[in-house]
Amino acid sequence: MNSERQGTLQLKRLEMLMDVVFALIIWRIFMILPRPDDESAQWASVLDMLQNNWESFLLVFLSTIIVIVFWVQNNNLLGKLKRTNSVHTAITIFQLIFMLLLLYSISLGIRYEGELVTKVMESVSALMVSLLAYMGWRYAMFKAKLVADDITEDDAHQTLERNKAEPITAAITIPFAFVGPLAWELSWFLYPFIKYLFHRLSKNKKA
């Protein structure tokens, strides 16, 4: 089996692995929600349950959005490759490890609600996930020539520029963790504006 064919098959297996991990993460996030069969729970009604656990629902919503953003980013980047190699696969595996650390940090955030360390851990884990995605694409572009043949050089550079928004957003959330849990959670909603800014910048460079 030649190296190009092996790299193509390896890319398919890598995509499958990523999908399985993301599916497990989504399942674990929804396990954060309060369970109606919890014997220790004493809720008079569904409304009472929602009022007493609104932070858990907010965290689940926010975590789901973060996972969707990273899955879309990952799917977009891997979908533009024709194959992978050992170095690119290693970068992606490390990205997966930090995704799992992000999940672990979210679990700690539930157990030790409001602690600064857990929020910083979540931000740093998210930063590493997005930074490794950026590094993986940069490596695929410049070092290993793994980008699909139908992706033009301009498109590849635009993709690189647009994927700066995720690590920058994650980095911005770190100082907000020192302000307070609510400020930290709200800071993640800066992402659409930062994403739009880099989208406009990439368009301007192309023009």
PDB file of C-alpha atoms in Angstrom:
ATOM      1  CA  MET A   1       0.000   0.000   0.000  1.00  0.00           C
ATOM      2  CA  ASN A   2       1.536   3.317  -1.062  1.00  0.00           C
ATOM      3  CA  SER A   3       1.813   6.201   1.387  1.00  0.00           C
ATOM      4  CA  GLU A   4      -0.827   8.352  -0.361  1.00  0.00           C
ATOM      5  CA  ARG A   5      -3.476   5.625  -0.177  1.00  0.00           C
ATOM      6  CA  GLN A   6      -2.517   4.860   3.407  1.00  0.00           C
ATOM      7  CA  GLY A   7      -2.851   8.554   4.276  1.00  0.00           C
ATOM      8  CA  THR A   8      -6.328   8.655   2.699  1.00  0.00           C
ATOM      9  CA  LEU A   9      -7.525   5.648   4.708  1.00  0.00           C
ATOM     10  CA  GLN A  10      -5.941   7.070   7.853  1.00  0.00           C
ATOM     11  CA  LEU A  11      -7.871  10.317   7.331  1.00  0.00           C
ATOM     12  CA  LYS A  12     -11.188   8.415   7.194  1.00  0.00           C
ATOM     13  CA  ARG A  13     -10.366   6.580  10.419  1.00  0.00           C
ATOM     14  CA  LEU A  14      -9.359   9.860  12.044  1.00  0.00           C
ATOM     15  CA  GLU A  15     -12.665  11.472  11.065  1.00  0.00           C
ATOM     16  CA  MET A  16     -14.555   8.496  12.505  1.00  0.00           C
ATOM     17  CA  LEU A  17     -12.611   8.718  15.756  1.00  0.00           C
ATOM     18  CA  MET A  18     -13.346  12.435  16.050  1.00  0.00           C
ATOM     19  CA  ASP A  19     -17.078  11.881  15.481  1.00  0.00           C
ATOM     20  CA  VAL A  20     -17.220   9.180  18.189  1.00  0.00           C
ATOM     21  CA  VAL A  21     -15.438  11.389  20.722  1.00  0.00           C
ATOM     22  CA  PHE A  22     -17.676  14.377  19.969  1.00  0.00           C
ATOM     23  CA  ALA A  23     -20.773  12.178  20.318  1.00  0.00           C
ATOM     24  CA  LEU A  24     -19.575  10.973  23.735  1.00  0.00           C
ATOM     25  CA  ILE A  25     -18.884  14.545  24.803  1.00  0.00           C
ATOM     26  CA  ILE A  26     -22.401  15.673  23.808  1.00  0.00           C
ATOM     27  CA  TRP A  27     -23.910  12.755  25.741  1.00  0.00           C
ATOM     28  CA  ARG A  28     -21.811  13.602  28.808  1.00  0.00           C
ATOM     29  CA  ILE A  29     -22.821  17.265  28.647  1.00  0.00           C
ATOM     30  CA  PHE A  30     -26.516  16.380  28.794  1.00  0.00           C
ATOM     31  CA  MET A  31     -25.856  14.137  31.780  1.00  0.00           C
ATOM     32  CA  ILE A  32     -25.152  17.378  33.640  1.00  0.00           C
ATOM     33  CA  LEU A  33     -28.866  18.220  33.606  1.00  0.00           C
ATOM     34  CA  PRO A  34     -30.806  17.434  36.813  1.00  0.00           C
ATOM     35  CA  ARG A  35     -32.413  13.995  36.726  1.00  0.00           C
ATOM     36  CA  PRO A  36     -36.116  13.663  37.590  1.00  0.00           C
ATOM     37  CA  ASP A  37     -35.433  10.290  39.266  1.00  0.00           C
ATOM     38  CA  ASP A  38     -32.852  11.770  41.647  1.00  0.00           C
ATOM     39  CA  GLU A  39     -34.021  10.717  45.123  1.00  0.00           C
ATOM     40  CA  SER A  40     -32.241  13.650  46.775  1.00  0.00           C
ATOM     41  CA  ALA A  41     -34.073  16.196  44.617  1.00  0.00           C
ATOM     42  CA  GLN A  42     -37.093  17.877  46.217  1.00  0.00           C
ATOM     43  CA  TRP A  43     -38.875  19.882  43.542  1.00  0.00           C
ATOM     44  CA  ALA A  44     -42.504  20.881  43.866  1.00  0.00           C
ATOM     45  CA  SER A  45     -42.889  21.317  40.099  1.00  0.00           C
ATOM     46  CA  VAL A  46     -41.012  21.475  36.824  1.00  0.00           C
ATOM     47  CA  LEU A  47     -40.877  25.260  37.155  1.00  0.00           C
ATOM     48  CA  ASP A  48     -39.332  24.861  40.621  1.00  0.00           C
ATOM     49  CA  MET A  49     -36.725  22.511  39.155  1.00  0.00           C
ATOM     50  CA  LEU A  50     -35.879  25.020  36.397  1.00  0.00           C
ATOM     51  CA  GLN A  51     -35.599  27.902  38.847  1.00  0.00           C
ATOM     52  CA  ASN A  52     -33.299  25.974  41.182  1.00  0.00           C
ATOM     53  CA  ASN A  53     -31.061  24.637  38.392  1.00  0.00           C
ATOM     54  CA  TRP A  54     -30.975  27.468  35.858  1.00  0.00           C
ATOM     55  CA  GLU A  55     -27.173  27.654  36.005  1.00  0.00           C
ATOM     56  CA  SER A  56     -26.912  23.974  35.010  1.00  0.00           C
ATOM     57  CA  PHE A  57     -29.171  24.587  32.008  1.00  0.00           C
ATOM     58  CA  LEU A  58     -27.148  27.657  31.039  1.00  0.00           C
ATOM     59  CA  LEU A  59     -23.919  25.658  31.310  1.00  0.00           C
ATOM     60  CA  VAL A  60     -25.345  22.828  29.197  1.00  0.00           C
ATOM     61  CA  PHE A  61     -26.466  25.335  26.564  1.00  0.00           C
ATOM     62  CA  LEU A  62     -23.099  27.080  26.539  1.00  0.00           C
ATOM     63  CA  SER A  63     -21.158  23.787  26.489  1.00  0.00           C
ATOM     64  CA  THR A  64     -23.286  22.501  23.607  1.00  0.00           C
ATOM     65  CA  ILE A  65     -22.601  25.656  21.602  1.00  0.00           C
ATOM     66  CA  ILE A  66     -18.847  25.323  22.269  1.00  0.00           C
ATOM     67  CA  VAL A  67     -18.842  21.670  21.171  1.00  0.00           C
ATOM     68  CA  ILE A  68     -20.845  22.498  18.024  1.00  0.00           C
ATOM     69  CA  VAL A  69     -18.382  25.260  17.149  1.00  0.00           C
ATOM     70  CA  PHE A  70     -15.407  22.922  17.540  1.00  0.00           C
ATOM     71  CA  TRP A  71     -17.125  20.066  15.670  1.00  0.00           C
ATOM     72  CA  VAL A  72     -18.030  22.331  12.741  1.00  0.00           C
ATOM     73  CA  GLN A  73     -14.488  23.704  12.722  1.00  0.00           C
ATOM     74  CA  ASN A  74     -12.970  20.225  12.821  1.00  0.00           C
ATOM     75  CA  ASN A  75     -15.332  18.860  10.182  1.00  0.00           C
ATOM     76  CA  ASN A  76     -14.590  21.820   7.919  1.00  0.00           C
ATOM     77  CA  LEU A  77     -10.818  21.427   8.247  1.00  0.00           C
ATOM     78  CA  LEU A  78     -10.651  17.649   7.839  1.00  0.00           C
ATOM     79  CA  GLY A  79     -13.131  17.835   4.953  1.00  0.00           C
ATOM     80  CA  LYS A  80     -10.661  19.946   2.987  1.00  0.00           C
ATOM     81  CA  LEU A  81      -7.833  17.414   3.249  1.00  0.00           C
ATOM     82  CA  LYS A  82      -7.048  14.632   0.816  1.00  0.00           C
ATOM     83  CA  ARG A  83      -5.065  12.609   3.336  1.00  0.00           C
ATOM     84  CA  THR A  84      -3.246  12.811   6.654  1.00  0.00           C
ATOM     85  CA  ASN A  85       0.126  11.671   7.970  1.00  0.00           C
ATOM     86  CA  SER A  86       1.599  10.737  11.324  1.00  0.00           C
ATOM     87  CA  VAL A  87       2.424  14.308  12.374  1.00  0.00           C
ATOM     88  CA  HIS A  88      -0.983  15.716  11.417  1.00  0.00           C
ATOM     89  CA  THR A  89      -2.709  12.766  13.086  1.00  0.00           C
ATOM     90  CA  ALA A  90      -0.687  13.352  16.262  1.00  0.00           C
ATOM     91  CA  ILE A  91      -1.755  17.021  16.314  1.00  0.00           C
ATOM     92  CA  THR A  92      -5.388  15.976  15.895  1.00  0.00           C
ATOM     93  CA  ILE A  93      -5.137  13.323  18.631  1.00  0.00           C
ATOM     94  CA  PHE A  94      -3.736  15.932  21.020  1.00  0.00           C
ATOM     95  CA  GLN A  95      -6.681  18.122  20.039  1.00  0.00           C
ATOM     96  CA  LEU A  96      -8.985  15.274  21.069  1.00  0.00           C
ATOM     97  CA  ILE A  97      -7.181  14.926  24.395  1.00  0.00           C
ATOM     98  CA  PHE A  98      -7.794  18.593  25.157  1.00  0.00           C
ATOM     99  CA  MET A  99     -11.433  18.161  24.137  1.00  0.00           C
ATOM    100  CA  LEU A 100     -11.674  15.459  26.805  1.00  0.00           C
ATOM    101  CA  LEU A 101      -9.899  17.749  29.275  1.00  0.00           C
ATOM    102  CA  LEU A 102     -12.473  20.392  28.408  1.00  0.00           C
ATOM    103  CA  LEU A 103     -15.202  17.889  29.258  1.00  0.00           C
ATOM    104  CA  TYR A 104     -13.417  17.035  32.507  1.00  0.00           C
ATOM    105  CA  SER A 105     -13.159  20.727  33.357  1.00  0.00           C
ATOM    106  CA  ILE A 106     -16.891  21.167  32.744  1.00  0.00           C
ATOM    107  CA  SER A 107     -17.572  18.282  35.134  1.00  0.00           C
ATOM    108  CA  LEU A 108     -15.340  19.926  37.756  1.00  0.00           C
ATOM    109  CA  GLY A 109     -17.201  23.177  37.207  1.00  0.00           C
ATOM    110  CA  ILE A 110     -20.448  21.425  38.127  1.00  0.00           C
ATOM    111  CA  ARG A 111     -18.987  19.747  41.216  1.00  0.00           C
ATOM    112  CA  TYR A 112     -17.070  22.828  42.425  1.00  0.00           C
ATOM    113  CA  GLU A 113     -19.504  25.460  41.231  1.00  0.00           C
ATOM    114  CA  GLY A 114     -18.106  28.937  40.732  1.00  0.00           C
ATOM    115  CA  GLU A 115     -14.453  28.110  41.454  1.00  0.00           C
ATOM    116  CA  LEU A 116     -11.961  30.181  39.500  1.00  0.00           C
ATOM    117  CA  VAL A 117      -9.650  27.250  38.729  1.00  0.00           C
ATOM    118  CA  THR A 118     -12.358  25.294  36.911  1.00  0.00           C
ATOM    119  CA  LYS A 119     -13.244  28.244  34.659  1.00  0.00           C
ATOM    120  CA  VAL A 120      -9.587  28.858  33.809  1.00  0.00           C
ATOM    121  CA  MET A 121      -9.156  25.143  33.054  1.00  0.00           C
ATOM    122  CA  GLU A 122     -12.132  25.222  30.688  1.00  0.00           C
ATOM    123  CA  SER A 123     -10.814  28.294  28.872  1.00  0.00           C
ATOM    124  CA  VAL A 124      -7.276  26.909  28.585  1.00  0.00           C
ATOM    125  CA  SER A 125      -8.576  23.543  27.335  1.00  0.00           C
ATOM    126  CA  ALA A 126     -10.752  25.280  24.732  1.00  0.00           C
ATOM    127  CA  LEU A 127      -7.788  27.453  23.753  1.00  0.00           C
ATOM    128  CA  MET A 128      -5.609  24.382  23.185  1.00  0.00           C
ATOM    129  CA  VAL A 129      -8.314  22.595  21.178  1.00  0.00           C
ATOM    130  CA  SER A 130      -8.733  25.519  18.798  1.00  0.00           C
ATOM    131  CA  LEU A 131      -5.014  26.344  18.691  1.00  0.00           C
ATOM    132  CA  LEU A 132      -4.150  22.754  17.732  1.00  0.00           C
ATOM    133  CA  ALA A 133      -6.827  22.852  15.020  1.00  0.00           C
ATOM    134  CA  TYR A 134      -5.196  26.005  13.647  1.00  0.00           C
ATOM    135  CA  MET A 135      -1.724  24.439  13.868  1.00  0.00           C
ATOM    136  CA  GLY A 136      -2.965  21.268  12.160  1.00  0.00           C
ATOM    137  CA  TRP A 137      -4.347  23.207   9.217  1.00  0.00           C
ATOM    138  CA  ARG A 138      -1.215  25.343   8.966  1.00  0.00           C
ATOM    139  CA  TYR A 139       0.919  22.197   8.966  1.00  0.00           C
ATOM    140  CA  ALA A 140      -1.315  20.589   6.320  1.00  0.00           C
ATOM    141  CA  MET A 141      -0.989  23.686   4.138  1.00  0.00           C
ATOM    142  CA  PHE A 142       2.702  24.552   4.343  1.00  0.00           C
ATOM    143  CA  LYS A 143       4.598  21.492   5.542  1.00  0.00           C
ATOM    144  CA  ALA A 144       2.959  18.315   4.292  1.00  0.00           C
ATOM    145  CA  LYS A 145       0.772  19.471   1.353  1.00  0.00           C
ATOM    146  CA  LEU A 146      -2.212  17.515   2.636  1.00  0.00           C
ATOM    147  CA  VAL A 147      -4.858  19.935   1.356  1.00  0.00           C
ATOM    148  CA  ALA A 148      -7.277  18.576  -1.266  1.00  0.00           C
ATOM    149  CA  ASP A 149      -6.423  19.413  -4.871  1.00  0.00           C
ATOM    150  CA  ASP A 150      -9.690  21.304  -5.463  1.00  0.00           C
ATOM    151  CA  ILE A 151      -8.922  23.775  -2.645  1.00  0.00           C
ATOM    152  CA  THR A 152      -7.212  26.829  -4.101  1.00  0.00           C
ATOM    153  CA  GLU A 153      -4.368  28.608  -2.350  1.00  0.00           C
ATOM    154  CA  ASP A 154      -6.618  31.614  -1.681  1.00  0.00           C
ATOM    155  CA  ASP A 155      -9.283  29.370  -0.123  1.00  0.00           C
ATOM    156  CA  ALA A 156      -6.667  27.654   2.038  1.00  0.00           C
ATOM    157  CA  HIS A 157      -5.362  30.996   3.325  1.00  0.00           C
ATOM    158  CA  GLN A 158      -8.906  32.237   4.010  1.00  0.00           C
ATOM    159  CA  THR A 159      -9.576  29.075   6.001  1.00  0.00           C
ATOM    160  CA  LEU A 160      -6.437  29.722   8.013  1.00  0.00           C
ATOM    161  CA  GLU A 161      -7.500  33.301   8.754  1.00  0.00           C
ATOM    162  CA  ARG A 162     -11.064  32.368   9.694  1.00  0.00           C
ATOM    163  CA  ASN A 163      -9.881  29.774  12.191  1.00  0.00           C
ATOM    164  CA  LYS A 164      -8.084  32.371  14.267  1.00  0.00           C
ATOM    165  CA  ALA A 165     -11.383  33.374  15.891  1.00  0.00           C
ATOM    166  CA  GLU A 166     -11.703  30.257  18.068  1.00  0.00           C
ATOM    167  CA  PRO A 167      -8.350  30.454  19.908  1.00  0.00           C
ATOM    168  CA  ILE A 168      -8.650  34.226  20.286  1.00  0.00           C
ATOM    169  CA  THR A 169     -12.133  33.906  21.800  1.00  0.00           C
ATOM    170  CA  ALA A 170     -10.947  31.208  24.226  1.00  0.00           C
ATOM    171  CA  ALA A 171      -7.968  33.365  25.228  1.00  0.00           C
ATOM    172  CA  ILE A 172     -10.239  36.382  25.821  1.00  0.00           C
ATOM    173  CA  THR A 173     -12.433  34.382  28.224  1.00  0.00           C
ATOM    174  CA  ILE A 174      -9.503  33.686  30.591  1.00  0.00           C
ATOM    175  CA  PRO A 175      -9.357  37.170  32.212  1.00  0.00           C
ATOM    176  CA  PHE A 176     -13.179  37.170  32.493  1.00  0.00           C
ATOM    177  CA  ALA A 177     -12.893  34.088  34.727  1.00  0.00           C
ATOM    178  CA  PHE A 178     -11.228  36.354  37.311  1.00  0.00           C
ATOM    179  CA  VAL A 179     -14.197  38.730  37.165  1.00  0.00           C
ATOM    180  CA  GLY A 180     -16.808  36.088  37.993  1.00  0.00           C
ATOM    181  CA  PRO A 181     -18.612  32.965  36.682  1.00  0.00           C
ATOM    182  CA  LEU A 182     -21.396  34.895  34.932  1.00  0.00           C
ATOM    183  CA  ALA A 183     -18.962  37.295  33.246  1.00  0.00           C
ATOM    184  CA  TRP A 184     -16.921  34.295  32.087  1.00  0.00           C
ATOM    185  CA  GLU A 185     -19.965  32.523  30.641  1.00  0.00           C
ATOM    186  CA  LEU A 186     -21.172  35.655  28.853  1.00  0.00           C
ATOM    187  CA  SER A 187     -17.702  36.318  27.404  1.00  0.00           C
ATOM    188  CA  TRP A 188     -18.072  33.226  25.207  1.00  0.00           C
ATOM    189  CA  PHE A 189     -20.839  35.023  23.326  1.00  0.00           C
ATOM    190  CA  LEU A 190     -18.166  37.324  21.877  1.00  0.00           C
ATOM    191  CA  TYR A 191     -17.352  34.484  19.483  1.00  0.00           C
ATOM    192  CA  PRO A 192     -19.862  35.401  16.709  1.00  0.00           C
ATOM    193  CA  PHE A 193     -18.529  38.964  16.573  1.00  0.00           C
ATOM    194  CA  ILE A 194     -14.884  37.838  16.489  1.00  0.00           C
ATOM    195  CA  LYS A 195     -15.730  35.225  13.853  1.00  0.00           C
ATOM    196  CA  TYR A 196     -17.466  37.862  11.739  1.00  0.00           C
ATOM    197  CA  LEU A 197     -14.471  40.185  12.074  1.00  0.00           C
ATOM    198  CA  PHE A 198     -12.031  37.563  10.774  1.00  0.00           C
ATOM    199  CA  HIS A 199     -14.467  36.625   8.012  1.00  0.00           C
ATOM    200  CA  ARG A 200     -14.489  40.240   6.860  1.00  0.00           C
ATOM    201  CA  LEU A 201     -10.706  40.511   7.115  1.00  0.00           C
ATOM    202  CA  SER A 202     -10.210  37.380   5.008  1.00  0.00           C
ATOM    203  CA  LYS A 203     -12.599  38.742   2.385  1.00  0.00           C
ATOM    204  CA  ASN A 204     -10.762  42.067   2.304  1.00  0.00           C
ATOM    205  CA  LYS A 205      -7.412  40.339   1.833  1.00  0.00           C
ATOM    206  CA  LYS A 206      -8.827  38.348  -1.067  1.00  0.00           C
ATOM    207  CA  ALA A 207     -10.154  41.542  -2.658  1.00  0.00           C
TER     208      ALA A 207
END
